[in-house]
Coordinates of C-alpha atoms and ligand atoms in Angstrom, one line a residue:
M1 CA 153.2 -1.8 156.2
E2 CA 156.1 -1.0 158.5
D3 CA 156.2 -2.9 161.8
I4 CA 153.5 -5.3 160.8
E5 CA 154.6 -7.7 163.5
K6 CA 154.3 -4.9 166.1
I7 CA 150.8 -4.2 164.7
R8 CA 149.8 -7.9 164.9
A9 CA 151.1 -8.2 168.4
E10 CA 148.3 -5.9 169.5
Y11 CA 145.7 -8.5 168.3
P12 CA 145.9 -11.7 170.4
I13 CA 143.1 -13.2 168.4
L14 CA 145.4 -13.4 165.4
D15 CA 147.4 -16.1 167.3
R16 CA 144.4 -18.4 167.4
M17 CA 144.5 -21.8 165.8
I18 CA 141.4 -23.0 163.8
Y19 CA 141.3 -26.7 163.2
G20 CA 145.0 -26.9 164.1
R21 CA 146.0 -24.1 161.6
P22 CA 146.8 -20.5 162.2
L23 CA 143.8 -18.3 161.7
V24 CA 143.8 -16.1 158.6
Y25 CA 141.1 -13.6 159.2
L26 CA 139.8 -12.2 155.9
D27 CA 136.3 -11.2 157.1
N28 CA 137.2 -7.6 157.9
T29 CA 134.3 -6.1 155.9
A30 CA 131.9 -7.7 158.3
T31 CA 133.9 -6.6 161.3
S32 CA 137.5 -5.8 162.0
Q33 CA 139.5 -7.2 165.0
T34 CA 140.2 -5.0 167.9
P35 CA 143.7 -4.0 169.1
D36 CA 144.7 -4.1 172.8
C37 CA 144.7 -0.3 173.1
V38 CA 140.9 -0.3 172.4
V39 CA 140.3 -3.4 174.5
N40 CA 142.2 -1.8 177.4
S41 CA 140.0 1.3 177.1
I42 CA 136.9 -1.0 177.6
V43 CA 138.5 -2.7 180.6
S44 CA 139.4 0.6 182.1
G45 CA 135.9 1.9 181.5
Y46 CA 134.4 -1.0 183.5
T47 CA 137.1 -1.2 186.2
Q48 CA 137.9 2.5 186.7
T49 CA 135.3 5.0 185.4
K50 CA 132.0 3.3 185.1
A51 CA 129.1 5.7 186.1
N52 CA 126.2 6.9 184.1
V53 CA 126.9 9.9 181.9
H54 CA 125.2 13.4 182.1
R55 CA 123.4 12.8 185.3
G56 CA 125.9 13.0 188.1
V57 CA 127.8 15.5 190.2
H58 CA 130.1 12.8 191.5
T59 CA 133.6 12.3 190.2
L60 CA 133.1 9.0 188.3
S61 CA 130.0 10.4 186.5
M62 CA 131.9 13.5 185.5
E63 CA 134.9 11.5 184.3
A64 CA 132.6 9.1 182.3
T65 CA 130.8 12.1 180.8
E66 CA 134.1 13.8 179.8
L67 CA 135.3 10.5 178.2
Q68 CA 132.1 10.4 176.1
E69 CA 132.2 14.1 175.1
S70 CA 135.9 14.0 174.3
A71 CA 135.1 11.1 172.0
R72 CA 132.5 13.2 170.3
R73 CA 135.0 16.0 169.8
R74 CA 137.4 13.4 168.3
V75 CA 134.8 12.1 165.9
K76 CA 133.9 15.6 164.8
D77 CA 137.6 16.3 164.0
F78 CA 138.0 12.8 162.4
I79 CA 135.3 13.5 159.8
N80 CA 135.8 17.3 159.7
A81 CA 132.2 18.0 160.9
P82 CA 131.6 21.7 161.7
S83 CA 130.4 21.1 165.3
T84 CA 129.9 18.4 168.0
E85 CA 126.2 19.2 168.0
E86 CA 126.0 17.4 164.7
I87 CA 127.6 14.2 166.0
I88 CA 125.0 11.7 167.2
F89 CA 126.1 8.5 168.8
T90 CA 124.0 5.5 167.8
R91 CA 124.4 1.7 167.9
G92 CA 125.8 1.6 164.4
T93 CA 125.3 2.4 160.8
T94 CA 122.0 0.6 160.8
E95 CA 120.6 2.6 163.6
S96 CA 121.9 5.8 162.1
I97 CA 120.0 5.1 158.9
N98 CA 116.9 4.1 160.7
L99 CA 117.0 7.3 162.6
V100 CA 117.1 9.4 159.4
A101 CA 114.5 7.3 157.7
A102 CA 112.1 7.4 160.7
A103 CA 112.7 11.0 161.8
Y104 CA 113.4 12.8 158.6
G105 CA 111.4 10.5 156.3
G106 CA 108.6 10.2 158.8
A107 CA 108.2 13.9 159.1
F108 CA 108.8 15.1 155.6
L109 CA 108.0 12.3 153.1
R110 CA 104.5 12.1 151.8
D111 CA 102.4 9.9 149.4
G112 CA 103.8 10.1 145.9
D113 CA 107.3 11.1 147.0
E114 CA 110.3 9.3 145.6
I115 CA 113.6 8.5 147.1
I116 CA 116.7 7.3 145.2
L117 CA 118.9 4.4 146.5
S118 CA 121.4 2.3 144.5
V119 CA 121.3 -1.3 143.6
M120 CA 124.5 -2.0 145.6
E121 CA 123.0 -0.9 149.0
H122 CA 123.2 -3.0 152.1
H123 CA 119.9 -4.1 153.5
S124 CA 120.3 -1.5 156.2
N125 CA 120.0 1.2 153.6
I126 CA 117.0 -0.4 152.0
V127 CA 114.7 -1.8 154.7
P128 CA 114.4 1.4 156.9
W129 CA 113.1 3.2 153.8
Q130 CA 110.7 0.3 153.1
L131 CA 109.4 0.6 156.7
L132 CA 108.5 4.1 155.8
Q133 CA 106.3 2.8 153.0
R134 CA 103.9 1.5 155.7
R135 CA 103.2 5.2 156.5
A136 CA 103.2 6.8 153.1
D137 CA 103.1 5.6 149.5
I138 CA 106.7 6.3 148.8
R139 CA 108.4 5.1 145.6
I140 CA 112.0 3.8 145.7
R141 CA 114.0 4.5 142.6
V142 CA 117.2 2.5 142.1
I143 CA 120.5 3.5 140.5
P144 CA 121.9 0.6 138.5
I145 CA 125.6 -0.4 138.1
R146 CA 127.8 -0.9 135.2
E147 CA 129.8 -4.0 134.2
D148 CA 132.7 -3.1 136.5
G149 CA 130.5 -2.5 139.5
S150 CA 130.6 1.3 139.3
L151 CA 127.4 3.3 139.6
D152 CA 125.7 4.3 136.4
M153 CA 125.8 8.1 137.0
D154 CA 123.9 8.9 133.8
E155 CA 121.0 6.7 135.1
Y156 CA 121.3 8.4 138.4
R157 CA 120.9 11.8 136.9
A158 CA 117.9 10.6 134.9
L159 CA 116.1 9.4 138.1
F160 CA 115.4 12.9 139.4
N161 CA 112.0 14.4 138.8
E162 CA 109.6 16.7 140.6
H163 CA 108.7 13.9 143.1
T164 CA 112.3 13.2 144.2
R165 CA 112.7 14.0 147.9
F166 CA 115.8 12.1 149.2
V167 CA 118.9 10.3 148.1
S168 CA 120.6 7.6 150.2
V169 CA 123.7 5.7 148.9
C170 CA 126.7 4.0 150.2
H171 CA 130.2 5.5 150.0
A172 CA 131.7 2.1 149.4
S173 CA 130.0 -1.2 148.5
N174 CA 130.5 -4.1 151.0
V175 CA 130.3 -6.6 148.1
L176 CA 132.0 -4.9 145.1
G177 CA 134.4 -2.7 147.0
T178 CA 133.3 0.1 144.6
V179 CA 134.0 3.6 146.0
N180 CA 131.2 5.8 144.8
P181 CA 131.7 9.4 143.6
V182 CA 129.9 10.8 146.6
K183 CA 130.8 14.4 146.0
E184 CA 129.3 14.2 142.6
I185 CA 126.3 12.3 143.9
V186 CA 125.6 15.0 146.5
A187 CA 126.2 17.9 144.1
E188 CA 123.7 16.5 141.7
A189 CA 121.1 16.0 144.4
H190 CA 121.7 19.5 145.8
A191 CA 121.3 21.0 142.4
H192 CA 117.7 19.7 142.7
G193 CA 117.4 20.8 146.3
I194 CA 117.5 17.2 147.6
P195 CA 119.3 16.1 150.8
V196 CA 121.6 13.1 150.7
L197 CA 122.5 10.4 153.3
I198 CA 125.8 8.7 152.7
D199 CA 126.2 5.2 154.3
G200 CA 129.9 5.3 155.2
A201 CA 130.1 1.9 156.9
Q202 CA 132.7 0.6 154.4
A203 CA 134.4 3.9 153.6
A204 CA 135.2 5.1 157.1
P205 CA 137.6 2.2 157.9
H206 CA 139.7 2.9 154.7
L207 CA 139.3 6.5 153.5
K208 CA 139.8 9.9 155.0
I209 CA 136.3 11.2 155.4
D210 CA 135.5 14.9 155.2
V211 CA 131.8 15.5 155.5
Q212 CA 132.1 19.2 154.6
D213 CA 134.1 18.5 151.5
I214 CA 131.5 15.8 150.4
D215 CA 128.8 18.2 151.6
A216 CA 126.8 15.2 152.8
D217 CA 123.6 16.1 154.7
F218 CA 123.9 12.9 156.7
Y219 CA 126.8 10.5 157.1
A220 CA 126.6 7.1 158.9
F221 CA 129.3 4.7 160.1
S222 CA 130.0 1.9 162.6
A223 CA 132.9 1.7 165.1
H224 CA 133.2 -2.1 164.9
K225 CA 134.5 -2.0 161.3
M226 CA 137.1 0.6 162.3
Y227 CA 139.0 -1.5 165.0
G228 CA 136.5 -0.2 167.5
P229 CA 133.9 -1.9 169.7
A230 CA 130.6 -3.4 168.6
G231 CA 127.4 -1.5 169.4
V232 CA 128.7 2.0 168.7
G233 CA 128.1 4.1 165.6
V234 CA 127.8 7.6 164.5
L235 CA 125.3 9.7 162.6
Y236 CA 126.6 13.0 161.4
G237 CA 123.8 15.4 160.3
K238 CA 123.7 19.0 159.2
R239 CA 122.4 21.1 162.0
K240 CA 119.7 22.8 159.9
L241 CA 118.2 19.4 159.2
L242 CA 118.7 17.9 162.6
E243 CA 116.9 20.9 164.1
I244 CA 113.8 20.5 162.1
M245 CA 113.6 16.7 162.6
P246 CA 111.5 15.3 165.4
P247 CA 113.2 12.9 167.9
Y248 CA 113.7 9.3 166.9
Q249 CA 113.2 7.7 170.2
G250 CA 111.9 9.0 173.5
G251 CA 113.3 8.6 177.0
G252 CA 115.9 9.9 179.3
E253 CA 118.8 12.1 178.1
M254 CA 116.8 13.5 175.2
I255 CA 114.5 15.8 177.1
E256 CA 114.7 19.3 178.5
S257 CA 111.6 19.0 180.7
V258 CA 108.8 16.4 181.0
S259 CA 105.3 16.7 182.3
F260 CA 102.2 14.8 181.4
E261 CA 100.9 17.8 179.6
K262 CA 104.0 18.8 177.6
T263 CA 107.5 17.7 177.1
T264 CA 110.3 19.7 175.6
Y265 CA 113.4 18.2 174.0
A266 CA 117.1 18.6 174.7
E267 CA 119.4 20.5 172.5
L268 CA 121.4 18.8 169.7
P269 CA 122.9 16.2 169.7
Y270 CA 121.1 14.9 172.8
K271 CA 117.7 15.2 171.3
F272 CA 118.6 12.1 169.3
E273 CA 120.3 10.1 172.1
A274 CA 117.5 8.7 174.2
G275 CA 118.5 6.4 177.0
T276 CA 121.9 5.5 178.4
P277 CA 124.4 5.2 175.6
D278 CA 127.3 2.7 175.4
F279 CA 129.5 5.3 176.9
I280 CA 132.3 2.8 177.5
G281 CA 132.2 1.7 173.9
I282 CA 132.1 5.3 172.8
A283 CA 135.3 6.1 174.8
A284 CA 136.9 3.0 173.3
F285 CA 135.9 4.2 169.8
H286 CA 137.9 7.3 170.6
Q287 CA 141.0 5.1 171.1
A288 CA 140.2 3.3 167.8
I289 CA 140.2 6.6 166.0
N290 CA 143.5 7.5 167.7
Y291 CA 144.9 4.1 166.6
M292 CA 143.9 4.6 163.0
E293 CA 145.3 8.1 162.9
R294 CA 148.5 6.9 164.6
L295 CA 149.0 4.3 161.9
G296 CA 147.8 6.8 159.2
I297 CA 144.7 6.2 157.2
E298 CA 146.5 6.6 153.9
K299 CA 149.1 4.0 155.0
I300 CA 146.4 1.6 156.1
A301 CA 144.7 2.0 152.7
A302 CA 147.9 1.6 150.8
H303 CA 148.8 -1.6 152.7
E304 CA 145.3 -3.1 152.0
H305 CA 145.6 -2.2 148.3
E306 CA 148.9 -3.9 148.0
L307 CA 147.3 -7.1 149.4
L308 CA 144.2 -6.6 147.2
E309 CA 146.2 -6.3 144.0
Y310 CA 148.6 -9.1 144.8
T311 CA 145.8 -11.5 145.8
T312 CA 143.4 -10.5 142.9
R313 CA 146.1 -11.1 140.3
R314 CA 147.1 -14.5 141.7
M315 CA 143.5 -15.6 142.1
L316 CA 142.8 -14.8 138.4
D317 CA 146.1 -16.3 137.3
E318 CA 146.0 -19.5 139.3
I319 CA 142.4 -20.6 139.9
P320 CA 140.6 -21.8 136.8
G321 CA 137.0 -20.5 136.5
M322 CA 137.7 -17.5 138.9
R323 CA 135.1 -14.8 138.6
I324 CA 135.5 -11.5 140.6
F325 CA 132.6 -9.2 141.1
G326 CA 133.6 -5.6 141.3
T327 CA 136.6 -4.3 139.3
A328 CA 136.0 -0.6 139.4
P329 CA 139.3 1.4 139.7
G330 CA 140.1 2.6 143.2
K331 CA 137.9 -0.1 144.9
C332 CA 138.3 -0.9 148.5
A333 CA 140.2 -4.1 149.6
I334 CA 137.3 -6.4 149.1
I335 CA 137.3 -9.4 146.8
S336 CA 133.9 -11.0 146.1
F337 CA 134.3 -14.1 143.9
L338 CA 132.9 -17.3 142.6
V339 CA 134.6 -20.2 141.0
D340 CA 132.6 -21.8 138.1
G341 CA 130.3 -24.5 139.3
E342 CA 131.4 -24.3 143.0
H343 CA 129.0 -23.2 145.6
H344 CA 130.1 -20.3 147.8
Y345 CA 128.9 -21.9 150.9
D346 CA 130.9 -25.1 150.3
M347 CA 134.0 -23.0 149.6
G348 CA 133.6 -20.9 152.7
M349 CA 133.1 -24.0 154.9
L350 CA 136.1 -25.8 153.5
L351 CA 138.3 -22.7 153.7
D352 CA 137.3 -22.5 157.4
K353 CA 138.6 -26.0 157.9
L354 CA 141.9 -24.7 156.6
G355 CA 141.9 -21.8 159.0
I356 CA 140.7 -19.2 156.6
A357 CA 137.9 -17.0 157.7
V358 CA 135.9 -15.5 154.8
R359 CA 132.3 -14.6 154.4
T360 CA 129.9 -16.3 152.1
G361 CA 126.3 -15.6 151.0
H362 CA 124.4 -12.5 149.9
H363 CA 126.3 -10.2 152.3
C364 CA 123.0 -8.4 153.2
A365 CA 122.8 -7.2 149.6
Q366 CA 120.2 -9.4 148.0
P367 CA 119.0 -6.9 145.4
L368 CA 122.6 -6.6 144.2
M369 CA 122.8 -10.4 144.0
T370 CA 119.6 -10.5 142.0
A371 CA 121.1 -7.8 139.7
L372 CA 124.2 -9.9 139.2
G373 CA 122.1 -13.0 138.6
I374 CA 123.7 -14.9 141.5
E375 CA 122.7 -16.1 145.0
G376 CA 125.9 -15.2 146.8
T377 CA 129.7 -15.0 146.6
V378 CA 132.7 -15.8 148.7
R379 CA 134.2 -12.6 150.1
A380 CA 137.7 -12.0 151.3
S381 CA 138.5 -8.6 152.7
F382 CA 141.7 -7.1 154.2
A383 CA 142.7 -4.9 157.1
V384 CA 145.9 -3.4 158.4
Y385 CA 147.1 -6.5 160.2
N386 CA 146.8 -8.8 157.2
T387 CA 150.1 -9.9 155.6
K388 CA 151.3 -11.2 152.2
E389 CA 152.0 -14.6 153.9
E390 CA 148.4 -14.8 154.9
C391 CA 147.4 -14.0 151.3
D392 CA 149.6 -16.9 150.2
R393 CA 148.0 -19.2 152.7
F394 CA 144.6 -18.1 151.5
L395 CA 145.6 -18.7 147.9
T396 CA 147.0 -22.2 148.7
A397 CA 143.9 -23.1 150.6
L398 CA 141.7 -21.7 147.8
R399 CA 143.5 -23.7 145.2
R400 CA 143.0 -26.8 147.3
V401 CA 139.4 -26.2 148.0
S402 CA 138.7 -25.4 144.4
E403 CA 140.3 -28.6 143.2
M404 CA 138.4 -30.6 145.8
L405 CA 135.1 -29.2 144.7
R406 CA 135.9 -29.7 141.1
Ligands
PLP1 N1 126.1 -0.5 155.3 C1 127.1 -1.1 154.7 C2 127.7 -0.7 153.4 C3 127.7 -2.2 155.4 O1 128.6 -2.9 154.9 C4 127.1 -2.6 156.7 C5 127.6 -3.8 157.4 O2 128.3 -4.6 156.9 C6 126.1 -1.8 157.2 C7 125.6 -0.8 156.5 C8 125.5 -2.1 158.5 O3 126.4 -1.9 159.5 P1 126.1 -2.3 161.0 O4 125.7 -3.7 161.0 O5 127.4 -2.0 161.8 O6 125.0 -1.4 161.5

């Protein structure tokens, strides 16, 4: 990446020392760090424009509203959605999926219906559907994976039957890094007349997303994994589906008129945005999208891939007993691994003592761990501000930790 030092200078957190060593932050899949331009937007939101949105005639309220609505226009363009009415702000991917499961699933799924998920789903694309099972006897069918961590598309096609009503899969796996063929997944479901939700939490930070090209019925993602603030996310939904769905939550902002006898709901997208949103976070997310586009999403991805390939090759060459989970071509810059006989938790803890931040455990994907026959992994993942020198430090630390544990 050109100007990597200039990029890093926007992240004061990267100068932190951990146990007397410079931080190497490789937990970007869980959340990415936030550049000054995004933090400055949050500061300005609290110090210059804070007022509740959509309810005021005064200047501050109008400014805050315009900041939020211009963020909505920005998100629409960013994912090439047809209209701003189809962009719903949520608290994150998890809430976006819960919204669809509760509102769409709650209204349209019945006893005996089936939905299709994949074995590599994050818990946030499993549990919301299980909550629905309290209301109706819905069967969850699961797409398995192949040896390299890619989805078994033949098995996927074989799961459809007359009971299938919905498909919900991730665009990219937070454990394996696999980028799923979402266009093909959607096309197959649509051939059966079935709508599809794509969980884009791990794709939106690294790939150019075009919801019209994918033809997704719903697409969910989180700002905090995209150099943006925590607590803000997006649900894109096709208007024809959003219109027939009942509201998810009730409260202010989502109504047209309220009486004790009868309440009518606001137009899209506000029907799904009950209560005061994190309008300051939403405006900051706008800056995060500008930031990503300024750097260039393809360039970000190319940089991350270079680090991924360099680190993967050296891990396999230099660490005896190294096992990497997820080797599908075109995967995202995520390395989930185990070293024979060494516990992921011990590795993560010792790496932390050497200044390296990686994640350990099941990564909120316990069914995938079960399918892989393991309890957890160590996961290193890259972002635009990571450097080859950091990869070297990680590799040196990993060698040391691995020798210690052996
Ligand atoms: N889906 C995937 C694939 C994820 O990786 C994550 C978070 O790691 C989520 C959903 C949940 O995102 P959030 O916690 O931002 O709602």
